[in-house]
Short mmCIF file of C-alpha atoms in Angstrom, two decimals:
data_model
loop_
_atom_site.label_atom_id
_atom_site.label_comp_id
_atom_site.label_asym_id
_atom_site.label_seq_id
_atom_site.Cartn_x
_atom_site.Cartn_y
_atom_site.Cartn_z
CA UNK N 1024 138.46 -78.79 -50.92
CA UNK N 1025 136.80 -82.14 -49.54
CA UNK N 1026 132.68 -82.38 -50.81
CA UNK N 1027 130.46 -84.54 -49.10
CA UNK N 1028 130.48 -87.46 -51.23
CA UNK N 1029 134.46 -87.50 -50.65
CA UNK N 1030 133.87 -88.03 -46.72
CA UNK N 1031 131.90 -90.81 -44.09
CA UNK N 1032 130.50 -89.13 -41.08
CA UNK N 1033 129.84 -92.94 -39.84
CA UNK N 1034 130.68 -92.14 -35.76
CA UNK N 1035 130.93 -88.69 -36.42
CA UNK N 1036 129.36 -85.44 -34.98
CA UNK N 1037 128.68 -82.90 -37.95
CA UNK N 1038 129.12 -79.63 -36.92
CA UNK N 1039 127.33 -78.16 -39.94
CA UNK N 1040 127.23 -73.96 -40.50
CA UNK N 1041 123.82 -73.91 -42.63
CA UNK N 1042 121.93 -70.53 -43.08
CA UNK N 1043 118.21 -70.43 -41.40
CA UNK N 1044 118.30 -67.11 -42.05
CA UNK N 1045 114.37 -67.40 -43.03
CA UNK N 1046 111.35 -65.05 -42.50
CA UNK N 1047 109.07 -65.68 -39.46
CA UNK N 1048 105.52 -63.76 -39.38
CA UNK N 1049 104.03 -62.60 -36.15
CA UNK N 1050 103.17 -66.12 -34.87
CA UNK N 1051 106.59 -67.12 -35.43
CA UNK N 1052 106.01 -69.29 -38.92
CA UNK N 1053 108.18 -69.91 -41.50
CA UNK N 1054 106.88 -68.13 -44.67
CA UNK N 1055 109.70 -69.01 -47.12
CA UNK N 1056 111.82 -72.26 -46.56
CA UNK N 1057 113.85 -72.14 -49.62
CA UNK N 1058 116.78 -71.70 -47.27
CA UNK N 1059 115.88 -75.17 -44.86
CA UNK N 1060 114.82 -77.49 -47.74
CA UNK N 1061 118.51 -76.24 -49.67
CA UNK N 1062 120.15 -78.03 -46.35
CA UNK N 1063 118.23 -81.11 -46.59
CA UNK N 1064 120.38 -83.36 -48.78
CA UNK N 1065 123.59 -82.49 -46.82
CA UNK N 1066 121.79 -83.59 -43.71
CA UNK N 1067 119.93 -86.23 -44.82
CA UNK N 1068 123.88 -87.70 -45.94
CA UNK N 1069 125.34 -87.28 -43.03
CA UNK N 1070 122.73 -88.87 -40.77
CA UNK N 1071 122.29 -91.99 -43.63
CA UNK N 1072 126.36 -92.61 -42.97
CA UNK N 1073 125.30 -92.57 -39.27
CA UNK N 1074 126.83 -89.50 -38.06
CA UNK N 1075 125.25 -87.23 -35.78
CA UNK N 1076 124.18 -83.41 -36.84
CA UNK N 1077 124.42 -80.49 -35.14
CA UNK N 1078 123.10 -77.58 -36.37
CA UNK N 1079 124.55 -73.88 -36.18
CA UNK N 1080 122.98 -70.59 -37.62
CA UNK N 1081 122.11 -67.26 -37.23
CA UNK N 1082 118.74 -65.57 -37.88
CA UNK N 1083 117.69 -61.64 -38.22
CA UNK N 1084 119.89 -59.07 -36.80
CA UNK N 1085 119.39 -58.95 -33.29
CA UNK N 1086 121.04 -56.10 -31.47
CA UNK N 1087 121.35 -56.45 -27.86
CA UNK N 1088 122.01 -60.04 -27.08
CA UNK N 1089 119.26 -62.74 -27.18
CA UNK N 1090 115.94 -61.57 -28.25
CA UNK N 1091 112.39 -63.78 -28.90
CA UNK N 1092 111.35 -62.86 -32.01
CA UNK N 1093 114.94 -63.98 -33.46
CA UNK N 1094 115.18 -67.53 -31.47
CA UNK N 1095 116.08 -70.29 -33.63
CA UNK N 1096 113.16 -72.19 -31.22
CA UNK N 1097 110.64 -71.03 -33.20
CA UNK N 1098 112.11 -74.03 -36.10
CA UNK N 1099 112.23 -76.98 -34.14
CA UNK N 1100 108.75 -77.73 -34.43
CA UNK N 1101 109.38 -77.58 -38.53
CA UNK N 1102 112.50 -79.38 -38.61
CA UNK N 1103 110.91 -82.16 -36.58
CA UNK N 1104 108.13 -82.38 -39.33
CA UNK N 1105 110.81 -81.86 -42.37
CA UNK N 1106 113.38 -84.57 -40.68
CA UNK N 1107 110.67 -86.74 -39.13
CA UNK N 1108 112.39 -86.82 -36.09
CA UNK N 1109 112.76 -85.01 -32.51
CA UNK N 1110 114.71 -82.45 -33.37
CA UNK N 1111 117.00 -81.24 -29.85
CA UNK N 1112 117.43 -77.29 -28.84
CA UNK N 1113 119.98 -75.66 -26.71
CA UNK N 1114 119.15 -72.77 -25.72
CA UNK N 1115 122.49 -71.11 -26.39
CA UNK N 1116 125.08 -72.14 -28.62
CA UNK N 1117 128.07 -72.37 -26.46
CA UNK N 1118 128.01 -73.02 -22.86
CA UNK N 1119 126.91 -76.58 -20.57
CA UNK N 1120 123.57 -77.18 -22.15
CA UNK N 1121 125.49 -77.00 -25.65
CA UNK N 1122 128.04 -78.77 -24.72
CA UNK N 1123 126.04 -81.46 -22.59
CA UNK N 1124 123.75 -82.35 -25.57
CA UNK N 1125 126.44 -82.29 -28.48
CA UNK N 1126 128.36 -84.82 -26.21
CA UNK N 1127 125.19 -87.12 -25.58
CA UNK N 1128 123.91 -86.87 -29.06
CA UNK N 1129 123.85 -90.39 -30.96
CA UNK N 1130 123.90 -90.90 -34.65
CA UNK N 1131 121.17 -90.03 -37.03
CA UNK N 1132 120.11 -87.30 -33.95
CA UNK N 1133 120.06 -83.78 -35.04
CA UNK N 1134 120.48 -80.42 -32.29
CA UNK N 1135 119.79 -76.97 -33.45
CA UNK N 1136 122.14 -74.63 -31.86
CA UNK N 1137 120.03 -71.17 -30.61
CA UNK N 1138 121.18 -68.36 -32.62
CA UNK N 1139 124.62 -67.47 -33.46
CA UNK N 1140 124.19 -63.51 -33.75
CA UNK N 1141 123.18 -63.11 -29.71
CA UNK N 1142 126.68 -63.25 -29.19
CA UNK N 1143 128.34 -60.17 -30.25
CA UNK N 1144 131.93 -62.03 -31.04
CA UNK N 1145 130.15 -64.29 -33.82
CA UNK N 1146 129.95 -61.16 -36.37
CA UNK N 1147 133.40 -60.14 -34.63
CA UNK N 1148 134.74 -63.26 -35.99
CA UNK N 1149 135.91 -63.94 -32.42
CA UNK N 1150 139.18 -66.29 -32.91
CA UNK N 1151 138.03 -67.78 -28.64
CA UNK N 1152 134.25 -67.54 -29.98
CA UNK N 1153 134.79 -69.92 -32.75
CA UNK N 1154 137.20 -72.17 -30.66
CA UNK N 1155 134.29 -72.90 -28.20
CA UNK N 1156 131.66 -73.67 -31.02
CA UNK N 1157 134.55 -76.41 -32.44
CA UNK N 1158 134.65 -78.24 -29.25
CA UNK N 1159 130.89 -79.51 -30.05
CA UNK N 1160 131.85 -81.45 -33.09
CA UNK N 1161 134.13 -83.53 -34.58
CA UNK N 1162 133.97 -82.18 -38.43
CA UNK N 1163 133.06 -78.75 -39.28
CA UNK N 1164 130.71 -78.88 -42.61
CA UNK N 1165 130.26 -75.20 -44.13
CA UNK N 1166 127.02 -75.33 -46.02
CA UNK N 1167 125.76 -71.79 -45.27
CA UNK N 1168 126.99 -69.96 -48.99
CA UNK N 1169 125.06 -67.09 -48.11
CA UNK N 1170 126.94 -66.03 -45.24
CA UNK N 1171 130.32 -67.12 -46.93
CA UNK N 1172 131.41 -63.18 -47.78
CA UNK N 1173 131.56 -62.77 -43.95
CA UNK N 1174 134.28 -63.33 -41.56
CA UNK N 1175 132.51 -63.92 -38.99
CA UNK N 1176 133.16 -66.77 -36.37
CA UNK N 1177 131.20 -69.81 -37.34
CA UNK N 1178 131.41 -69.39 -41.26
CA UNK N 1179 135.48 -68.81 -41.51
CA UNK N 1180 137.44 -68.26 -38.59
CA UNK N 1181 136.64 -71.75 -36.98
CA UNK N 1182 137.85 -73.60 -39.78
CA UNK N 1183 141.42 -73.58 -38.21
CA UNK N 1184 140.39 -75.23 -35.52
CA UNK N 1185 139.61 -78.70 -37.44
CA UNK N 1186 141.40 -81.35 -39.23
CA UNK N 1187 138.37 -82.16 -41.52
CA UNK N 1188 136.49 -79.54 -43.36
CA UNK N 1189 133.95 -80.03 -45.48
CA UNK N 1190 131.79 -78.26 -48.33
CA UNK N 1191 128.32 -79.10 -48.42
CA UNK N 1192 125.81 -79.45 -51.26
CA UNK N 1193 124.48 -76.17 -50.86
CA UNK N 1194 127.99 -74.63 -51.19
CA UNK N 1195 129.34 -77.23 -53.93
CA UNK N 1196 126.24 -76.23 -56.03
CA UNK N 1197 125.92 -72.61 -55.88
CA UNK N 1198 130.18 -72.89 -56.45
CA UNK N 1199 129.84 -74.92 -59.42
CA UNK N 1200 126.62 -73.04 -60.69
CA UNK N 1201 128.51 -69.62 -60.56
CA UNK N 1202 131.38 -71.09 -62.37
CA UNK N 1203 129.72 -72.31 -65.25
CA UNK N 1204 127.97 -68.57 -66.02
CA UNK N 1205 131.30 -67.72 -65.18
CA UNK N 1206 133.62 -69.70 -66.96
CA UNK N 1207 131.37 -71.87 -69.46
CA UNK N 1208 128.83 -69.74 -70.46
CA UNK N 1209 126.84 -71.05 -73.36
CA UNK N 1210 126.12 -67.84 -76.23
CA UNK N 1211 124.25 -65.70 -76.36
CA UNK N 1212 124.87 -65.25 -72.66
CA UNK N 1213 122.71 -62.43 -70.89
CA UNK N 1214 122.72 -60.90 -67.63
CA UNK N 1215 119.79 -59.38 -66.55
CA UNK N 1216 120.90 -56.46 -63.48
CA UNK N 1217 118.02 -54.55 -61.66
CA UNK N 1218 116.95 -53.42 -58.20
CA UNK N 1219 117.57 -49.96 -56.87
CA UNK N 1220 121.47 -48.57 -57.05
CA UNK N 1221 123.77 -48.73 -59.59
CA UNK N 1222 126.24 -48.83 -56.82
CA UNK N 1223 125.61 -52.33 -55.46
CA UNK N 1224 126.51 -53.15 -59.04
CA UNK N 1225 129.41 -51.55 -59.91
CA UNK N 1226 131.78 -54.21 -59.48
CA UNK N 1227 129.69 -57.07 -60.94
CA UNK N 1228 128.31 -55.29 -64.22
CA UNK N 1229 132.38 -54.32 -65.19
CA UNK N 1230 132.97 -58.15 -64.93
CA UNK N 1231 130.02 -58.69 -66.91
CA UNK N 1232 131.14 -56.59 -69.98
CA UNK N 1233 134.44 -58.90 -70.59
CA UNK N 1234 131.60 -62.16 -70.81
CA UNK N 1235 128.02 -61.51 -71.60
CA UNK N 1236 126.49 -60.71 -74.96
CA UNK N 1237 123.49 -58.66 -73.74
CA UNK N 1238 123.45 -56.54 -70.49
CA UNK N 1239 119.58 -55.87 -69.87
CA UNK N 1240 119.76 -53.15 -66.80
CA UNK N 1241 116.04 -51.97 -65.01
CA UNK N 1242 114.75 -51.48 -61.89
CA UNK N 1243 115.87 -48.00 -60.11
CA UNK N 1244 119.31 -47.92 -61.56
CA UNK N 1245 118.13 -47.91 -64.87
CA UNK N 1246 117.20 -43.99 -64.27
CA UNK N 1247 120.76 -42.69 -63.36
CA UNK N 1248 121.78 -44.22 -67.06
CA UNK N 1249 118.82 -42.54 -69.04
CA UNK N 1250 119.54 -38.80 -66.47
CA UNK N 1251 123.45 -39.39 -67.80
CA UNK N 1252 122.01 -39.66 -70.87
CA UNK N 1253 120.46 -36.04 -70.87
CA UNK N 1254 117.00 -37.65 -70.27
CA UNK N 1255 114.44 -36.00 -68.01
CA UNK N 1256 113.44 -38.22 -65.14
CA UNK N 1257 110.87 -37.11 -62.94
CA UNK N 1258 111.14 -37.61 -59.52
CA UNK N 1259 112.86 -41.18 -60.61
CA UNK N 1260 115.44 -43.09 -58.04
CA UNK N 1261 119.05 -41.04 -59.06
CA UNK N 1262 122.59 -41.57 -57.58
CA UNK N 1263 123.49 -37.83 -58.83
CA UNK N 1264 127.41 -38.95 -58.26
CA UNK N 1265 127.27 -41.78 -60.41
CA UNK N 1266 125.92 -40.20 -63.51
CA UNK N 1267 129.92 -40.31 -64.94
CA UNK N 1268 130.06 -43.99 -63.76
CA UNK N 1269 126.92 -44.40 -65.86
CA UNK N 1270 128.50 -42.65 -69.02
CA UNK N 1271 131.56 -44.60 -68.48
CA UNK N 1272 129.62 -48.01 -68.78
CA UNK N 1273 127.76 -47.34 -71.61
CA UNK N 1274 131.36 -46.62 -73.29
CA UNK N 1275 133.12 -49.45 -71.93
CA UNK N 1276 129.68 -51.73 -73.02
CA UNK N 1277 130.28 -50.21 -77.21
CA UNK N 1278 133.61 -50.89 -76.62
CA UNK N 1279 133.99 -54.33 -75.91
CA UNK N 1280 130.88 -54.61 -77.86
CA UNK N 1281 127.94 -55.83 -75.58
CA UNK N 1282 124.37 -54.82 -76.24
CA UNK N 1283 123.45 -52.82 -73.44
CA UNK N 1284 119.86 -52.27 -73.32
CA UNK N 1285 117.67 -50.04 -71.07
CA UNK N 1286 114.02 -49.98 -70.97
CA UNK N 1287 112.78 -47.78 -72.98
CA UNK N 1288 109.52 -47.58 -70.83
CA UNK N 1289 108.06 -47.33 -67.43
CA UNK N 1290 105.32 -47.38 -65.55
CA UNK N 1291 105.30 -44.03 -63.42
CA UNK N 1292 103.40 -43.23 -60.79
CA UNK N 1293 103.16 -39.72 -59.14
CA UNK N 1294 104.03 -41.82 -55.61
CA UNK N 1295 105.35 -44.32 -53.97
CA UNK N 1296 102.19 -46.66 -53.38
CA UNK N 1297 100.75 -49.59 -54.81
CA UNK N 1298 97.53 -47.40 -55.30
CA UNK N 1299 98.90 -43.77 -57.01
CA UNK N 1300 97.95 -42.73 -60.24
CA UNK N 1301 100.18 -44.30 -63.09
CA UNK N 1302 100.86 -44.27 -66.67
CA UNK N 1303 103.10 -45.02 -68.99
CA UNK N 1304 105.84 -43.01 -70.31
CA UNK N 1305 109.49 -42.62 -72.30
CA UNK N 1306 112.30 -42.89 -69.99
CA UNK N 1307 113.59 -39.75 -71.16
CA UNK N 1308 110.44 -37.80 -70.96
CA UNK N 1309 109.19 -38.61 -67.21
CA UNK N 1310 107.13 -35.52 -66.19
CA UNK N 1311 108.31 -33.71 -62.79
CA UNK N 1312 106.22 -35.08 -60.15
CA UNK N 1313 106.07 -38.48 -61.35
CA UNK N 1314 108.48 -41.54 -60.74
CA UNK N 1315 109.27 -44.97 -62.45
CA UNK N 1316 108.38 -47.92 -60.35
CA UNK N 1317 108.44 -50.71 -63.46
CA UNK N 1318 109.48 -51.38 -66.80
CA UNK N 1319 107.22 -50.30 -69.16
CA UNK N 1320 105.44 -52.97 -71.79
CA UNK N 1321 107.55 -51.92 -74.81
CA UNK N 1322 110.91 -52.35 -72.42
CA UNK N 1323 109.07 -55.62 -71.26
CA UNK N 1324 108.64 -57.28 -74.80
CA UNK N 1325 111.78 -56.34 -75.92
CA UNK N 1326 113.79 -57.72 -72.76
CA UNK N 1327 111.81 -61.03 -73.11
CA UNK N 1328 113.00 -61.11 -76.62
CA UNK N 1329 116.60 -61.08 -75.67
CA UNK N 1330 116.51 -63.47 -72.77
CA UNK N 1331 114.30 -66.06 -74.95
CA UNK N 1332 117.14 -65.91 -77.56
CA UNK N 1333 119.54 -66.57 -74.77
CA UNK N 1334 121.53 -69.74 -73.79
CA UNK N 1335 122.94 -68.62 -70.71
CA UNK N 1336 120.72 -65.76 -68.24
CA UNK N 1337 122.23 -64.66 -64.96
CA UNK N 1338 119.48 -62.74 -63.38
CA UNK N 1339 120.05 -60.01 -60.41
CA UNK N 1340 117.35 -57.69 -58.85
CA UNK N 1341 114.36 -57.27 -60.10
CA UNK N 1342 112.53 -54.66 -62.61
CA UNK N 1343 110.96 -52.55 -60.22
CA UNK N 1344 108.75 -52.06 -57.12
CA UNK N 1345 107.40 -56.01 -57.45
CA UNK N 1346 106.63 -55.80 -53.44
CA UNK N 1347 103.56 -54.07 -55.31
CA UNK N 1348 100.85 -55.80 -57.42
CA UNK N 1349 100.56 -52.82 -60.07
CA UNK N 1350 104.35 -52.20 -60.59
CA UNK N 1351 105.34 -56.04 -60.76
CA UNK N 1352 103.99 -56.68 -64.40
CA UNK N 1353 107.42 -56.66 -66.00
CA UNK N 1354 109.48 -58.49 -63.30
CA UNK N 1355 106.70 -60.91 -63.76
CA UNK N 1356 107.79 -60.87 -67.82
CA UNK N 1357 111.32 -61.22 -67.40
CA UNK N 1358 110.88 -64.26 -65.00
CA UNK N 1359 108.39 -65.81 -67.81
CA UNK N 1360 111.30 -65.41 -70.34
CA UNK N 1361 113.87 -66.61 -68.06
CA UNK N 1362 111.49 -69.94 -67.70
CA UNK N 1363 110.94 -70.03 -71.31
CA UNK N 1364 114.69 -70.11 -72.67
CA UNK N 1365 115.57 -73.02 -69.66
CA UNK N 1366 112.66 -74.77 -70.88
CA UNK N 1367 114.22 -74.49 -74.58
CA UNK N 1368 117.50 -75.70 -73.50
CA UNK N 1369 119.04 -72.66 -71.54
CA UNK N 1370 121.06 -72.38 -68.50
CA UNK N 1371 119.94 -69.96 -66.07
CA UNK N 1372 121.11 -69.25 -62.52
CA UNK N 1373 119.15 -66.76 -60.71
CA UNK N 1374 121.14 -64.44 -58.46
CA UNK N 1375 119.54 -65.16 -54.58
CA UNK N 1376 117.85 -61.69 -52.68
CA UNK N 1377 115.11 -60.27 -54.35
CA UNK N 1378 114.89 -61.92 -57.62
CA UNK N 1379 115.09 -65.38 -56.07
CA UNK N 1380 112.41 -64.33 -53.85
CA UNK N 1381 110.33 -63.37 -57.24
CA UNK N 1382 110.64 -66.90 -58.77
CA UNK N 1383 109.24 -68.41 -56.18
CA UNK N 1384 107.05 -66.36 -55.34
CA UNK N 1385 105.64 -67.26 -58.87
CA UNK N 1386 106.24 -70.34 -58.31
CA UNK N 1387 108.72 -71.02 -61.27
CA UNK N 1388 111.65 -72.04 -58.80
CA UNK N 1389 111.64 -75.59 -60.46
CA UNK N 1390 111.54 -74.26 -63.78
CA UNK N 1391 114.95 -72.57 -63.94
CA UNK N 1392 117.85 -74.01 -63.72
CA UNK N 1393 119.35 -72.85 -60.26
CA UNK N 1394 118.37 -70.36 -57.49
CA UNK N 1395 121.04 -68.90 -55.60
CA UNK N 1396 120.14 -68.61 -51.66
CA UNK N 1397 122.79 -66.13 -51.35
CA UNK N 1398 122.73 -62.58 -52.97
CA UNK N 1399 125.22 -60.68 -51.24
CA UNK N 1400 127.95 -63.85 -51.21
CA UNK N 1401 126.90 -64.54 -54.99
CA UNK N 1402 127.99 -61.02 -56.28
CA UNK N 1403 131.09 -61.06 -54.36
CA UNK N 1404 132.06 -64.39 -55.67
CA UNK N 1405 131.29 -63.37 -59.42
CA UNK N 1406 133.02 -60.02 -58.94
CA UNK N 1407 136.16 -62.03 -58.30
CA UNK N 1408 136.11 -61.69 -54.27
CA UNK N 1409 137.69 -64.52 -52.09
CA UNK N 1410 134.93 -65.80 -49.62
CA UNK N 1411 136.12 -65.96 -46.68
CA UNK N 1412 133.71 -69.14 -45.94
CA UNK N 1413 135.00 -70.49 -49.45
CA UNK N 1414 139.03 -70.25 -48.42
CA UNK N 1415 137.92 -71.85 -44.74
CA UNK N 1416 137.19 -74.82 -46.57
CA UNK N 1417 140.78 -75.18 -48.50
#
């Protein structure tokens, strides 16, 4: 696989995949650029050999073709301020206009490509799709990890169609970050799992239980364990058909001796709203009526514990309903932890989605080692998938 550093884009036009996958409110403003300032050093390289840049992405999900509130217009305006330049639009990413300004474009310039997804062949992974996107560049740079688990047209399938492929910084980082929790894990290594189905897990956590020390599971799958368990659970999140699945883990965890750990708390509430009554209860004693939305303070202290102990912390999903104030309290613990071992010498990578939208959203993105931009693409890769976007590059 070539990295940046390995190539010069001097007379070159960059043909970069990068993900601007980023939420827009109603006036069409970027509220979380996590995603754009991740691409920055990869363009910033290529324009300081004096190659040209030309930016493809998609955003949302649109459905029926091109659609306003999903234009990648509504950026130009903050890449211009980001890149101090004019950035240049075409207003489809294929076609004259495309092709006109990709031809006419002059080192150090940068065009932003409209949005991938209002073509239906992108997704498709459209072999004639992704031979008319190569034709605007010279070099195709992949630098869009989060979309790498997809094979669609722009992130994989076009990668046959150059002589030069590169990995960007963005995708040479989050690579090399995952491999080192993977492969070079410091001990005690923990992994932290939350959010709302043991199902999206599955995979991941039986990888886990050959490497980590200390599996800490909360959030909504942490209630299908305790119901396996013979608990009672209220009106709790359940995925009734995993409760075996759940048994089985728990086994496999004593077996190959990890330290799985519930919570042995919550925060219920008797509904799903930042403002219904709560308290706090045992995880096997939830009254009917009532539902866990956090991790109690008992199950907070004694997660924090672990992870402040820990050299290594791989952190997925978060603890429980954080999207509201009164059932954040113990996502807002674990992240403190997770900041406090790094700052003590620790490793930690946090897992992209939810959780990475936690850290910074508390504003301790600089304090931990790494934050993955892409959730989906980060648990495939660490449950021992081939990326399509990863092999594209080989």
């Amino acid at each position: 696989m070539i990295t940046l550093d390995q190539y010069n884009f001097a007379g070159k036009k960059a043909l970069i995949r990068v993900d601007f996958n980023v939420p827009l409110n109603s006036a069409y403003e970027v509220t979380d650029d996590t995603r754009i300032q991740a691409t920055i050093p990869t363009i910033n390289k290529i324009r300081k050999d004096g190659g040209a840049v030309i930016l493809m992405s998609h955003l949302g999900r649109p459905k029926d073709g091109p659609t306003e509130k999903y234009s990648l217009k509504h950026l130009v305006k903050y890449l211009n301020d980001i890149f101090q330049t004019s950035v240049q639009f075409a207003d489809d990413c294929i076609g004259e206009e495309a092709t006109q300004k990709a031809a006419a474009l002059k080192s150090g310039e940068i065009l932003l490509l409209e949005n991938l997804r209002f073509y239906k062949e992108e997704e498709k992974g459209d072999v004639a799709f992704a031979e008319k996107l190569s034709k605007l560049g010279d070099v195709w740079v992949n630098d869009a990890f989060g979309t790498a688990h997809r094979a669609h047209a722009s992130t994989a399938v076009i990668g046959q169609f150059f002589k030069d492929r590169v990995c960007g910084y963005v995708m040479q980082a989050e690579l090399d970050n995952a491999q080192k929790v993977l492969e070079n894990a410091a001990r005690p290594f923990t992994a932290i799992m939350g959010g709302a189905k043991i199902s999206d897990k599955i995979l991941i956590i039986e990888r886990l239980l050959d490497k980590v020390d200390n599996l800490l599971i909360g959030g909504g799958m942490a209630y299908t364990f305790f119901k396996a368990m013979g608990g009672s659970i209220g009106s709790s999140l359940l995925e009734a058909d995993k409760l075996d699945l759940a048994s089985e883990l728990i086994a496999k965890a004593k077996e190959k001796g990890v330290s799985l750990i519930l919570p042995t708390d919550s925060i219920i509430a008797d509904g799903f709203s930042n403002d219904a009554n709560s308290q706090i209860a045992d995880n096997k004693q939830i009254p009917d009526g009532w539902m866990g939305l956090d991790i109690g303070p008992d199950a907070s202290e004694e997660f924090a514990k672990v992870i402040e102990n820990s050299k290594t912390i791989l952190w997925n999903g978060p603890m429980g309903v954080f999207e509201f104030s009164n059932f954040a309290k113990g996502t807002i613990r674990v992240a403190e932890a997770v900041v406090k071992a790094t700052e003590n010498g620790g490793f930690s990578l946090i897992g992209g989605g939810d959780s990475a939208a936690a850290v910074n959203n508390l504003g301790f993105g600089d304090r931990v080692s790494y934050v993955s931009t892409g959730g989906g693409a980060l648990l495939e890769y660490m449950e021992g998938k081939v990326l399509p976007g990863v092999k594209a590059l080989d």
